Short mmCIF file of C-alpha atoms in Angstrom, two decimals:
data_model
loop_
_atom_site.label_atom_id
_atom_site.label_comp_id
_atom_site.label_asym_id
_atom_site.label_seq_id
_atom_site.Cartn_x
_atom_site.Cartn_y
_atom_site.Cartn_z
CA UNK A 1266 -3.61 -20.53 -17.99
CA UNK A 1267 -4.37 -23.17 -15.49
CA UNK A 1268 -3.06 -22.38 -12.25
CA UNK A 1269 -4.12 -25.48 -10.26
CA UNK A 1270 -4.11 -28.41 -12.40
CA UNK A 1271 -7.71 -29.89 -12.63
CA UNK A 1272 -6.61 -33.49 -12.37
CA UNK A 1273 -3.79 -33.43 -9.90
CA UNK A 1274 -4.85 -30.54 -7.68
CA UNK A 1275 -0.70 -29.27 -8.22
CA UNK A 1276 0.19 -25.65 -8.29
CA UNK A 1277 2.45 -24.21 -11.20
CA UNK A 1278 5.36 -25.29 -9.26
CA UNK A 1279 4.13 -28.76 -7.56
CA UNK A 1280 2.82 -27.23 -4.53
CA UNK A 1281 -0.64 -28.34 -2.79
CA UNK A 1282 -2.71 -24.96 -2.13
CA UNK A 1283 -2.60 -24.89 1.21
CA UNK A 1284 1.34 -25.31 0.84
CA UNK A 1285 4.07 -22.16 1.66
CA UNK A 1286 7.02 -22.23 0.32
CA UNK A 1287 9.99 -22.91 1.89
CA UNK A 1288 10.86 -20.73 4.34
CA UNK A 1289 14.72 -19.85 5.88
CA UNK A 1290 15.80 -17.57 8.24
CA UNK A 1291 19.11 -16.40 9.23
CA UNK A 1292 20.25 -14.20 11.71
CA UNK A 1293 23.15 -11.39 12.28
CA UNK A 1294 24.14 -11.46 7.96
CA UNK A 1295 25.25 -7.79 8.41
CA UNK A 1296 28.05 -7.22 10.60
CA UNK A 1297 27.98 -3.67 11.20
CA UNK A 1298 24.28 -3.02 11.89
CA UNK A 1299 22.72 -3.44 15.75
CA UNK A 1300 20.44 -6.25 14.36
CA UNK A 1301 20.34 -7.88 10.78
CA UNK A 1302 18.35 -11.05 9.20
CA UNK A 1303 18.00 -13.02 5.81
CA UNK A 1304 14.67 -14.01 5.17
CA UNK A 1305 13.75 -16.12 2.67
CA UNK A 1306 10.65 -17.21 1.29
CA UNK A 1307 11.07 -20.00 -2.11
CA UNK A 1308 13.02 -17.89 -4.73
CA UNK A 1309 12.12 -15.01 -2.70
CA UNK A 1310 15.49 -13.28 -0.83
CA UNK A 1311 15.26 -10.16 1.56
CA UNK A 1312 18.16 -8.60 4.07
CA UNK A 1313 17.03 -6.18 6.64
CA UNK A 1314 19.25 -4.42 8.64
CA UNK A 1315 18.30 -2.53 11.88
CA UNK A 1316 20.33 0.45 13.58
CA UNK A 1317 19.11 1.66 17.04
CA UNK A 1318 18.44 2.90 19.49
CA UNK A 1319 20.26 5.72 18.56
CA UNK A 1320 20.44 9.04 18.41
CA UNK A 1321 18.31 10.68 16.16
CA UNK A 1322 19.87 12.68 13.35
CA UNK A 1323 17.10 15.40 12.26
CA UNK A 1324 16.24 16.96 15.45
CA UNK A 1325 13.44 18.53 13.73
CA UNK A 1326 11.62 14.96 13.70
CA UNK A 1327 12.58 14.30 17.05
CA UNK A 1328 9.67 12.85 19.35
CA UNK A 1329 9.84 13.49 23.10
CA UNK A 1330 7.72 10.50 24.10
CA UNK A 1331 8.79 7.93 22.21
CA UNK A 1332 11.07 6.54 19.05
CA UNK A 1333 11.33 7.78 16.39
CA UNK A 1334 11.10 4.35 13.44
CA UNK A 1335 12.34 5.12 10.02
CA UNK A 1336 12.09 2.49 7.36
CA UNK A 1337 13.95 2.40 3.59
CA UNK A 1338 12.93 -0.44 1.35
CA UNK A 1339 14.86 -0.66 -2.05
CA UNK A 1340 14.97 -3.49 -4.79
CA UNK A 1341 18.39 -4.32 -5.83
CA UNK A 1342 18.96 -4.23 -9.70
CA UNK A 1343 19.69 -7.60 -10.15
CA UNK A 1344 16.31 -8.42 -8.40
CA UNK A 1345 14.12 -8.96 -10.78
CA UNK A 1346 13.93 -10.54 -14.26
CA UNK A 1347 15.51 -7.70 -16.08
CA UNK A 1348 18.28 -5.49 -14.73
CA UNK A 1349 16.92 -2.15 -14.38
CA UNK A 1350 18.04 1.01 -12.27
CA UNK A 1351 15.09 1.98 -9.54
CA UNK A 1352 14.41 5.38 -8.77
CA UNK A 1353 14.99 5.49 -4.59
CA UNK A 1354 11.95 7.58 -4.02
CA UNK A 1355 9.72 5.78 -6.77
CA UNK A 1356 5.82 5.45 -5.56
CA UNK A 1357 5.71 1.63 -4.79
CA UNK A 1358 9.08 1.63 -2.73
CA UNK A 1359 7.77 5.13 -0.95
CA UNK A 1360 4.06 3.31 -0.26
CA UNK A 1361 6.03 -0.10 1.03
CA UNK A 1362 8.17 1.67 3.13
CA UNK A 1363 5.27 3.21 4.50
CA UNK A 1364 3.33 0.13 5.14
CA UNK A 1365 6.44 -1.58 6.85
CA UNK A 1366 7.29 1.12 8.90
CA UNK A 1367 3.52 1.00 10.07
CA UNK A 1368 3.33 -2.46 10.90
CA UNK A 1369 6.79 -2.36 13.14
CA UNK A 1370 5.86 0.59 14.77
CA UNK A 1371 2.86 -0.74 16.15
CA UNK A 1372 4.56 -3.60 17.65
CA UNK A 1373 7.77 -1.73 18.74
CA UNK A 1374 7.51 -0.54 22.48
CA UNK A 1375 8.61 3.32 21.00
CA UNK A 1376 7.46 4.66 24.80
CA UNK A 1377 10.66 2.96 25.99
CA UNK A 1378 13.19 4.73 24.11
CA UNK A 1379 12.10 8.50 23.85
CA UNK A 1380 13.96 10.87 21.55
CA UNK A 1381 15.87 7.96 20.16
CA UNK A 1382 15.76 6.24 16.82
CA UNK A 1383 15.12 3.10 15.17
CA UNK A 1384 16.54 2.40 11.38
CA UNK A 1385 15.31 -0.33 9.62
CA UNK A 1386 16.76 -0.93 6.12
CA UNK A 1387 15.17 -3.66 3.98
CA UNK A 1388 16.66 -4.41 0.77
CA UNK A 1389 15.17 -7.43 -2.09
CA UNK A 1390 17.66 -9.03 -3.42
CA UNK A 1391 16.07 -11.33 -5.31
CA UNK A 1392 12.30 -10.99 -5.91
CA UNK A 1393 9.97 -13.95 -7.02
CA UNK A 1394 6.39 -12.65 -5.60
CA UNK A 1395 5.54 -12.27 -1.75
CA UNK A 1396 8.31 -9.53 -1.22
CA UNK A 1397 5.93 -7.41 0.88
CA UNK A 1398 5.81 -10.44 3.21
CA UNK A 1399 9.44 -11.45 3.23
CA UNK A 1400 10.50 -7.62 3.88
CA UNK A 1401 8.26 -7.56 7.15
CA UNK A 1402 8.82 -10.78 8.52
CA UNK A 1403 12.78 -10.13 7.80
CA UNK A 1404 12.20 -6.80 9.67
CA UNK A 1405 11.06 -9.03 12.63
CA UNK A 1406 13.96 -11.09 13.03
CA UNK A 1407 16.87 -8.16 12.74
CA UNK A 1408 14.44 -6.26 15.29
CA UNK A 1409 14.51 -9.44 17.62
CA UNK A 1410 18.35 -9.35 16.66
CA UNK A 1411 19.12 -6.18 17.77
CA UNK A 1412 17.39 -6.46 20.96
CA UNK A 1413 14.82 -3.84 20.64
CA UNK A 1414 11.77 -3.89 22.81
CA UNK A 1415 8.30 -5.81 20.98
CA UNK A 1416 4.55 -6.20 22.04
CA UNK A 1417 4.82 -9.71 19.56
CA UNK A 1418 6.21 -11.12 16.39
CA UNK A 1419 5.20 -9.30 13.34
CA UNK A 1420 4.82 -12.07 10.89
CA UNK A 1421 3.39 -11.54 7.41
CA UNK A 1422 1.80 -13.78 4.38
CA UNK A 1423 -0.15 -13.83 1.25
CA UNK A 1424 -2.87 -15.81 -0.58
CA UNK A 1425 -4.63 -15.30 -3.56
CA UNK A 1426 -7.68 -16.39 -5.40
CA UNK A 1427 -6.77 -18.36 -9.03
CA UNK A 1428 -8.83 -21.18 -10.54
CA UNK A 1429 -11.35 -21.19 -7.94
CA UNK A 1430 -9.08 -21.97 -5.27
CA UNK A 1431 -7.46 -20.21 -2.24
CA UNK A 1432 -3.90 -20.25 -2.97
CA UNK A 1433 -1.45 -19.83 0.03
CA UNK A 1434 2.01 -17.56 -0.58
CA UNK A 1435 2.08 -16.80 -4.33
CA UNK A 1436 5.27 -16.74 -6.58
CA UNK A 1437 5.68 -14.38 -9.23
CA UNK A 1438 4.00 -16.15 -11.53
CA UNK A 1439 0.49 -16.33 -9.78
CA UNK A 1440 1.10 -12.83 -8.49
CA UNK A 1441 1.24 -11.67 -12.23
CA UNK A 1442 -1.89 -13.16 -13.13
CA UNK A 1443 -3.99 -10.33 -12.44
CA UNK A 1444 -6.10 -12.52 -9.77
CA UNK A 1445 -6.21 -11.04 -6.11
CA UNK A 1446 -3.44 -11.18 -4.29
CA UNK A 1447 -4.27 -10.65 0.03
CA UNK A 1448 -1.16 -9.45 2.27
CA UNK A 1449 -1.96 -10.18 5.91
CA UNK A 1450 0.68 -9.14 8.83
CA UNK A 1451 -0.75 -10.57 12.13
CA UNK A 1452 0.91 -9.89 15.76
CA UNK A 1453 1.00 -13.92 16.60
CA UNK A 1454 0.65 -14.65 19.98
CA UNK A 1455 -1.69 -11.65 20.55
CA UNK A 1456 -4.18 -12.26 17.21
CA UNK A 1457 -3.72 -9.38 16.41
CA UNK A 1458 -3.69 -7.80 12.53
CA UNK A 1459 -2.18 -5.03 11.66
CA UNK A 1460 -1.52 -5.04 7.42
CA UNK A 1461 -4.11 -5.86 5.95
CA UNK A 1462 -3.88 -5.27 2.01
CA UNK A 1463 -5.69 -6.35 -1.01
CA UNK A 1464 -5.41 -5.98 -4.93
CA UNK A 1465 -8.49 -6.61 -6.97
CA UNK A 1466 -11.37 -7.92 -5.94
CA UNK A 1467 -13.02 -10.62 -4.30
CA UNK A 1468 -16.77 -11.62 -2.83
CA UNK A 1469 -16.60 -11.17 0.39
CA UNK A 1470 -17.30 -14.54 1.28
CA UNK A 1471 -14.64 -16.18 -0.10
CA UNK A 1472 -12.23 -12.91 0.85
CA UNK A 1473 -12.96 -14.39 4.16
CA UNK A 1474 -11.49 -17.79 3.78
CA UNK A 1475 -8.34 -16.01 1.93
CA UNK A 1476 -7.54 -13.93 4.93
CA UNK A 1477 -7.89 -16.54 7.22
CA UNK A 1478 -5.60 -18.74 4.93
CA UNK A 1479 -3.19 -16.11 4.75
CA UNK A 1480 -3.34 -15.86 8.49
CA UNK A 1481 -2.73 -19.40 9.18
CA UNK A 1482 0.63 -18.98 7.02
CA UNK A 1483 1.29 -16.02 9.08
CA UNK A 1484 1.10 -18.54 12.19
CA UNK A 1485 3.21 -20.99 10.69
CA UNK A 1486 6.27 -18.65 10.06
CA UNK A 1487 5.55 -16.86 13.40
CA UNK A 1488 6.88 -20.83 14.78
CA UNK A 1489 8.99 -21.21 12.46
CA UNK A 1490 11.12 -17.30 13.92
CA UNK A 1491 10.81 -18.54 16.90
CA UNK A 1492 12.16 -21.51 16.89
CA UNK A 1493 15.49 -19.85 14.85
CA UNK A 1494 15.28 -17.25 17.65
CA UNK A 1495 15.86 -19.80 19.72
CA UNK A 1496 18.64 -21.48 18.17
CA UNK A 1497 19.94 -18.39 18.43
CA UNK A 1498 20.02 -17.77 21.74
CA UNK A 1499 21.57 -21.33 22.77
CA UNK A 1500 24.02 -20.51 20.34
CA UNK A 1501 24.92 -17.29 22.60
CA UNK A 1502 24.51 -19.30 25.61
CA UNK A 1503 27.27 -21.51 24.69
CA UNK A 1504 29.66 -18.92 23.37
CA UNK A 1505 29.11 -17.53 26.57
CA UNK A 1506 29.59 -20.47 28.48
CA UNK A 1507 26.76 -20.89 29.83
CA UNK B 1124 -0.30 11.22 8.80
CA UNK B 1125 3.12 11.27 9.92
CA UNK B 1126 4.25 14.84 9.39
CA UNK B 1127 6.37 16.11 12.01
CA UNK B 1128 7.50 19.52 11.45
CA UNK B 1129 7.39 22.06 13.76
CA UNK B 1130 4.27 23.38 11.83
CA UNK B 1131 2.29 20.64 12.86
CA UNK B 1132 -0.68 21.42 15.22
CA UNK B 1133 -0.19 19.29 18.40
CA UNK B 1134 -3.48 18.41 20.48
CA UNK B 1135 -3.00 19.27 23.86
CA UNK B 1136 -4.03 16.23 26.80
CA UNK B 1137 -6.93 18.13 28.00
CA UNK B 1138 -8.22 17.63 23.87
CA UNK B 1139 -6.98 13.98 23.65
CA UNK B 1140 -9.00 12.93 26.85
CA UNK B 1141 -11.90 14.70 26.32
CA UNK B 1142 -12.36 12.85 22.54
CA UNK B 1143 -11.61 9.56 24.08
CA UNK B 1144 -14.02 10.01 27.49
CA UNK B 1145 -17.11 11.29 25.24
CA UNK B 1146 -16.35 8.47 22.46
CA UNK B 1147 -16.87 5.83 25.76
CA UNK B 1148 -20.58 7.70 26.10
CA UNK B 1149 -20.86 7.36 21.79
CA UNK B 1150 -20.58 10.84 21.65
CA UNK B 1151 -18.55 12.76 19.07
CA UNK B 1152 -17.07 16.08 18.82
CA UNK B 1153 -19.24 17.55 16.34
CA UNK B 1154 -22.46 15.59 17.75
CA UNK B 1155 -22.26 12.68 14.98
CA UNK B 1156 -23.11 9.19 16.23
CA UNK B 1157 -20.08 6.97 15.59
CA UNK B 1158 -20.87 5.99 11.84
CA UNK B 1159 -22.77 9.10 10.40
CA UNK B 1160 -20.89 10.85 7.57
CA UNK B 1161 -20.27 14.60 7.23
CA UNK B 1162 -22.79 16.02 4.79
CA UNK B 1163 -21.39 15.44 1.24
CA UNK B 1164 -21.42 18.14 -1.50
CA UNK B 1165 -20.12 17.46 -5.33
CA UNK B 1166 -19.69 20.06 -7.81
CA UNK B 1167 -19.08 19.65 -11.42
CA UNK B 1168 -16.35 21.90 -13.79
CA UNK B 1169 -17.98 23.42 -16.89
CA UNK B 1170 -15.54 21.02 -19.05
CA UNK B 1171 -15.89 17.61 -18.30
CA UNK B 1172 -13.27 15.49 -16.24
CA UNK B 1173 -13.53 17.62 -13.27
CA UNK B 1174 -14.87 17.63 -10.15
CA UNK B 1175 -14.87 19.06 -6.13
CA UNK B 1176 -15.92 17.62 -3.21
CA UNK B 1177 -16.64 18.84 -0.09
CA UNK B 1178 -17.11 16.29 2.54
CA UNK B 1179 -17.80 18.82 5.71
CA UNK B 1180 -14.55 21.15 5.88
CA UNK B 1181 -12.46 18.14 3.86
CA UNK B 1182 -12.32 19.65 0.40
CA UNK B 1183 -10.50 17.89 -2.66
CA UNK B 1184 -10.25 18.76 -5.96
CA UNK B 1185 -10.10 16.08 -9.18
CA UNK B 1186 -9.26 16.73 -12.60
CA UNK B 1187 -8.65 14.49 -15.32
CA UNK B 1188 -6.93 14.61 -18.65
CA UNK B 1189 -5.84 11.83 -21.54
CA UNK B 1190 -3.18 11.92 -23.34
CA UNK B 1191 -1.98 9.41 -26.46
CA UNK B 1192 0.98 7.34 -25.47
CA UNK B 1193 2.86 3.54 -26.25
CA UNK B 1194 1.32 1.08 -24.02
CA UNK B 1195 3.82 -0.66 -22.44
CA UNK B 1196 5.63 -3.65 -23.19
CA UNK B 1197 3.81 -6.59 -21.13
CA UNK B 1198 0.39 -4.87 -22.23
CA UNK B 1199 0.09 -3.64 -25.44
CA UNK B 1200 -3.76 -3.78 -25.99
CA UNK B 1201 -4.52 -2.00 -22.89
CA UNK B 1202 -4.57 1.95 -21.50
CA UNK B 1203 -2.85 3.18 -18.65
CA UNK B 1204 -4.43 4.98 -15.89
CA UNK B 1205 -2.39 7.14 -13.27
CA UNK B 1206 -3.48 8.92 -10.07
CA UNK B 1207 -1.48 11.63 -8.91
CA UNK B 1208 -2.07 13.75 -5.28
CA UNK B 1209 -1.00 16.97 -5.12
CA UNK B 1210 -0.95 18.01 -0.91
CA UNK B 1211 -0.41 21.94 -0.88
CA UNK B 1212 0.22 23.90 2.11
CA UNK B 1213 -2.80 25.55 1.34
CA UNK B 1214 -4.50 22.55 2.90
CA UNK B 1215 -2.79 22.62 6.18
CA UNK B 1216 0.63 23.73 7.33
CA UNK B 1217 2.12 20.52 8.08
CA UNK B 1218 2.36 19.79 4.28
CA UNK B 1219 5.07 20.30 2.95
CA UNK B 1220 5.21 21.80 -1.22
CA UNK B 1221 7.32 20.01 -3.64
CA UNK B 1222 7.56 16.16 -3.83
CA UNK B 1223 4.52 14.02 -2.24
CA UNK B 1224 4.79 12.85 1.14
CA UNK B 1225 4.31 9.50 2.71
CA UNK B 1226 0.56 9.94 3.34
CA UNK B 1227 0.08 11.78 -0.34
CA UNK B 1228 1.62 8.84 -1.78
CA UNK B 1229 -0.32 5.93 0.28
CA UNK B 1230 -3.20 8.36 -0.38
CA UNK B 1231 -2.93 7.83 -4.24
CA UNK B 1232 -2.08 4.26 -3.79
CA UNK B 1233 -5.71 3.40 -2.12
CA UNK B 1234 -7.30 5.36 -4.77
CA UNK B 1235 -5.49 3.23 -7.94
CA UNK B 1236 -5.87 0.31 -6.61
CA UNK B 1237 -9.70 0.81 -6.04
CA UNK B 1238 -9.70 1.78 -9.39
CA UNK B 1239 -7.26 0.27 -11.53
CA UNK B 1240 -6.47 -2.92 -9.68
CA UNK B 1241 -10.25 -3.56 -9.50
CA UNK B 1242 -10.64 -3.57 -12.84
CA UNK B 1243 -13.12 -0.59 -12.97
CA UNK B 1244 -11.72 1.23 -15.56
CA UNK B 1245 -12.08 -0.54 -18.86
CA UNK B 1246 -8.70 -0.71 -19.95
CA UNK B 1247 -9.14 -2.26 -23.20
CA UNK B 1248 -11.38 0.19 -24.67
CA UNK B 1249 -8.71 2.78 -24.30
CA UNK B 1250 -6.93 0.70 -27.05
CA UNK B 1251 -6.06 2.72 -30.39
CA UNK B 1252 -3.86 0.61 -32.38
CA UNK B 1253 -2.64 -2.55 -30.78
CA UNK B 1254 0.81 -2.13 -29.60
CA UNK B 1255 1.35 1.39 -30.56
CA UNK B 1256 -0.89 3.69 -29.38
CA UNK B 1257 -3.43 4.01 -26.32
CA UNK B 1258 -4.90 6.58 -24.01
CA UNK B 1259 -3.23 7.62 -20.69
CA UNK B 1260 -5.84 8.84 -18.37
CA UNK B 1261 -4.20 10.34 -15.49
CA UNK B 1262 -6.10 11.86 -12.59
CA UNK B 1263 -4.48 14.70 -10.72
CA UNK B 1264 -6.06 15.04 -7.13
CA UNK B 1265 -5.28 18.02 -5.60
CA UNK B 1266 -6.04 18.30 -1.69
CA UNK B 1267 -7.68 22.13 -1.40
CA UNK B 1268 -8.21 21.80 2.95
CA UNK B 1269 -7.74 18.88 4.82
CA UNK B 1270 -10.55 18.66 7.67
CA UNK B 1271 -10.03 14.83 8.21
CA UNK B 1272 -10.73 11.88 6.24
CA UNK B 1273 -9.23 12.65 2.95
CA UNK B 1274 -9.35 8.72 1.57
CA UNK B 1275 -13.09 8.94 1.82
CA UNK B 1276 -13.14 12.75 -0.03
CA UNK B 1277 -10.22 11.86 -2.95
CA UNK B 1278 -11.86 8.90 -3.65
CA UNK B 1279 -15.26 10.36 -4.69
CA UNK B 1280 -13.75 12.97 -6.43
CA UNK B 1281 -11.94 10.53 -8.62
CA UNK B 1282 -14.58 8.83 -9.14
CA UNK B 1283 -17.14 12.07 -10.04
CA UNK B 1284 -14.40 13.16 -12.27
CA UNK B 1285 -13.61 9.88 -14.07
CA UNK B 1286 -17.83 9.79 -14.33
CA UNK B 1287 -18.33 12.73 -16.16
CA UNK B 1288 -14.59 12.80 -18.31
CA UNK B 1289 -15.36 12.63 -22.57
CA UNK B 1290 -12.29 11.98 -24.43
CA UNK B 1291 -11.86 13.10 -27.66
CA UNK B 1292 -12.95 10.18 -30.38
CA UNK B 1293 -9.86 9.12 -32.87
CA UNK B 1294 -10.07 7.34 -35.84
CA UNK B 1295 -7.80 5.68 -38.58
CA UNK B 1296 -7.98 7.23 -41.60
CA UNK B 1297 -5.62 8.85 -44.73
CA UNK B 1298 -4.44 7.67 -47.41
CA UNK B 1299 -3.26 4.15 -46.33
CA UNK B 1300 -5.68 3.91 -43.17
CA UNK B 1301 -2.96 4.40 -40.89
CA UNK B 1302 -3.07 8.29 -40.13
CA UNK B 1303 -4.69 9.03 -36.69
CA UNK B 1304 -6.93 11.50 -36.70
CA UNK B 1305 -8.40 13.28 -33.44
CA UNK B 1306 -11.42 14.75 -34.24
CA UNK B 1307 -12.46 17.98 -32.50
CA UNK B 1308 -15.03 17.96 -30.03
CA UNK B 1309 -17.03 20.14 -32.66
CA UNK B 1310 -16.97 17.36 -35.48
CA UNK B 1311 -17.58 14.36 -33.01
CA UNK B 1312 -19.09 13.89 -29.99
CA UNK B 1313 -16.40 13.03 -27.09
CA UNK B 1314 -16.66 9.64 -25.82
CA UNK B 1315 -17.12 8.74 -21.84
CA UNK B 1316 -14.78 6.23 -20.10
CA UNK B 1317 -16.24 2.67 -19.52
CA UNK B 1318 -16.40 2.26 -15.58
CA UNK B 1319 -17.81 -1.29 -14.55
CA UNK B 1320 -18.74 -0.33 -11.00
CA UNK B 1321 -17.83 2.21 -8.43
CA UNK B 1322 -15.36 1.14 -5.44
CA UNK B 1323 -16.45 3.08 -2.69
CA UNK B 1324 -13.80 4.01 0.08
CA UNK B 1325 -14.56 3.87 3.68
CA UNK B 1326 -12.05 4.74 6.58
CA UNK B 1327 -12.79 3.56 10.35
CA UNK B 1328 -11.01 4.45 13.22
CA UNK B 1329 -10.44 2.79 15.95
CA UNK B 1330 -9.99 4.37 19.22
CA UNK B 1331 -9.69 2.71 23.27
CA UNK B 1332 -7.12 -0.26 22.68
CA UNK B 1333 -9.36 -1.19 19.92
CA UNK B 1334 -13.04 -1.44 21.37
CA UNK B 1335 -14.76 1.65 19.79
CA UNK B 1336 -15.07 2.03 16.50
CA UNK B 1337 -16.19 4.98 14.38
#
């Protein structure tokens, strides 16, 4: 199958290669929780939720020096294509989890909030490739939301390698094709990575130009939470009165 | 390795400094320089499919076994191939028996996707009849004592056992040429796995804010 289209240079769904989809971000969806976003990137449709600082309920895992983060990722039923019923502890969600939890934890400030603990609950609601990406970048915005303490903004992207060409933020479609498929989560300001994940292969040569593509979408987003963090804040302002 | 149970060896300060000050002068614990390797032993199992390797006190067992199975839906013409990591207490206290951790899981997860993802495992071949029947190779790693670095150690032993694993050779035959028959390793010899190439897993660490590097 041709996934850029020799003549016009389009993608599968009319984008240039060098094009993201389109991204939208929305603050405090979740009433209840400290800190909550909607991320979304095309079809693509992640809520995280983020509880803490607060006390932390296994005092077995308690840390005296610094937080404690925990993070859940699940994939709602209705997610995908078919309806099917997830197993909560199955091996991808488990190895996700993992690799979000690791990426916000090296950007939280965890010294400043000892024995305490940090929830962060990311749920797909609808999945159309990239969810890796949307989960951590939604992550960042409910962390920013509930006010807890960051070196940066965690932003995160993918590219892949189909028909020859770098392709920047993959749907579904391209993700299934078997080509690789390179997750990148940068700290922004500081140029910093910290994921850093790849499926098949790749010469290294042209792995190079995929990362970097992948990190230039991770700038873009990184610009594009700010400025709704922003928003944001005026918003507060003026309820406030300010 | 995020275990924290009260079983968990802590370093103590004096420890933590005295790694970081001699890694400033490129000096290691054990007297390495920053990227030597432990010395590397693999052992073979009497049946094929198995393997142990000791990478200096890291030790990590492999074993692999096939099984006959449907393919699934979205590929019927191709084989499946599983990794599974067992992490016993046996290896160090601060594993916990039962269900994988984190770590065991991420663990497997490195090692599939080197060797699945990559396409090193010919799938296809693994292909009985088209849409009903292929082989499901799954490799059970089993971590026997964890002395750092167990990426690195699982990975060759997957790959030593996947090497030297013969599956049994299965034919169509019967009256209407749609009976499967497994023949016995006595009647035909077993048949190896086609493995393209051989991801190799390295693990770096990075120490001092991110200048040193071993």
């Amino acid at each position: 199958m041709e996934y850029v289209d020799s003549l016009t240079g389009f993608r599968l769904d009319g984008r240039r290669p060098n094009d993201m989809r389109q991204i939208r971000g929305e603050i405090g969806v979740v009433a209840k929780a400290d800190g909550s976003a909607l991320f979304e990137m095309g079809n693509t449709k992640v809520i995280a939720a983020v509880y803490g600082p607060r006390e932390v309920q296994n005092k077995g895992q308690q840390i005296n020096n610094q937080a404690l983060v925990r993070c859940e990722y699940s994939m709602a039923n209705f997610s995908t294509g078919d309806r099917t019923r997830r197993p909560k502890g199955d091996r991808r969600s488990t190895e996700i989890s993992l690799v979000i939890r690791q990426t916000m934890e090296a950007c939280i400030l965890v010294h400043l909030m000892p024995r305490s603990q940090i929830d962060i609950f990311v749920q797909v609601l609808q999945a159309d490739g990239g969810t890796r990406s949307a989960c951590i970048n939604a992550a960042t915005l409910a962390l920013a939301d509930a006010g807890i303490p960051m070196r940066d903004l965690v932003t995160s992207c993918s590219a892949g390698y189909l028909s020859s060409t770098p392709l920047l933020d993959l749907n579904y479609v391209e993700d299934s094709a078997g080509g690789p498929d390179v997750t990148v989560g940068i700290l922004a300001k500081t140029d910093k990575v910290t994921l850093l994940q790849m499926d098949s292969k790749l010469p290294i040569d042209i792995f190079e130009n995929v990362m970097q593509l992948a990190i230039e979408g991770c700038k873009a987003i990184a610009q594009y939470i700010r400025e709704v963090l922003l928003e944001n804040t005026k918003l507060l302002e003026s309820r406030k009165g300010l | 390795m995020e275990q924290r149970l009260a079983n968990t060896w802590q370093m103590t300060v004096n420890e933590r400094k005295f790694i970081e000050m001699a890694l400033a002068a490129d000096l290691r614990v054990d007297d390495r320089g920053p990227f030597d390797y432990r010395p590397c032993t693999i052992t073979f199992g009497r049946v094929g499919g198995s393997s142990e390797v000791q990478l200096g006190e890291t030790r990590v067992m492999s074993y692999v076994t096939s099984q006959l199975v449907q393919p699934y839906r979205d590929r019927p013409n191709e084989g499946t191939l599983s990794i599974f990591t067992e992490f016993s207490p046996m290896a160090d206290p601060a594993f916990e028996a039962g269900r994988p951790g984190e770590f065991a899981i991420e663990l497997g997860r490195i090692v599939d996707r080197g060797l699945r993802e990559s396409g090193a495992v010919d799938m296809e071949s693994l292909c009985v009849v088209v849409g009903k029947l292929v082989w499901s190779i799954r490799v059970d790693l089993h971590i026997l004592d964890n002395g750092g670095n167990l990426i690195d150690a699982a990975n060759i032993a997957a790959l030593a056992s996947l090497l030297t694993f013969r599956r049994p050779e299965c034919t169509l035959g019967g009256d209407d040429n749609h009976e499967l028959i497994i023949h016995d390793i006595e009647d035909r010899e077993p048949l190896p796995l086609i493995i393209h190439h051989l991801p190799v897993a390295v693990t770096f660490a990075v120490f001092g804010e991110g200048n040193i590097m071993v």
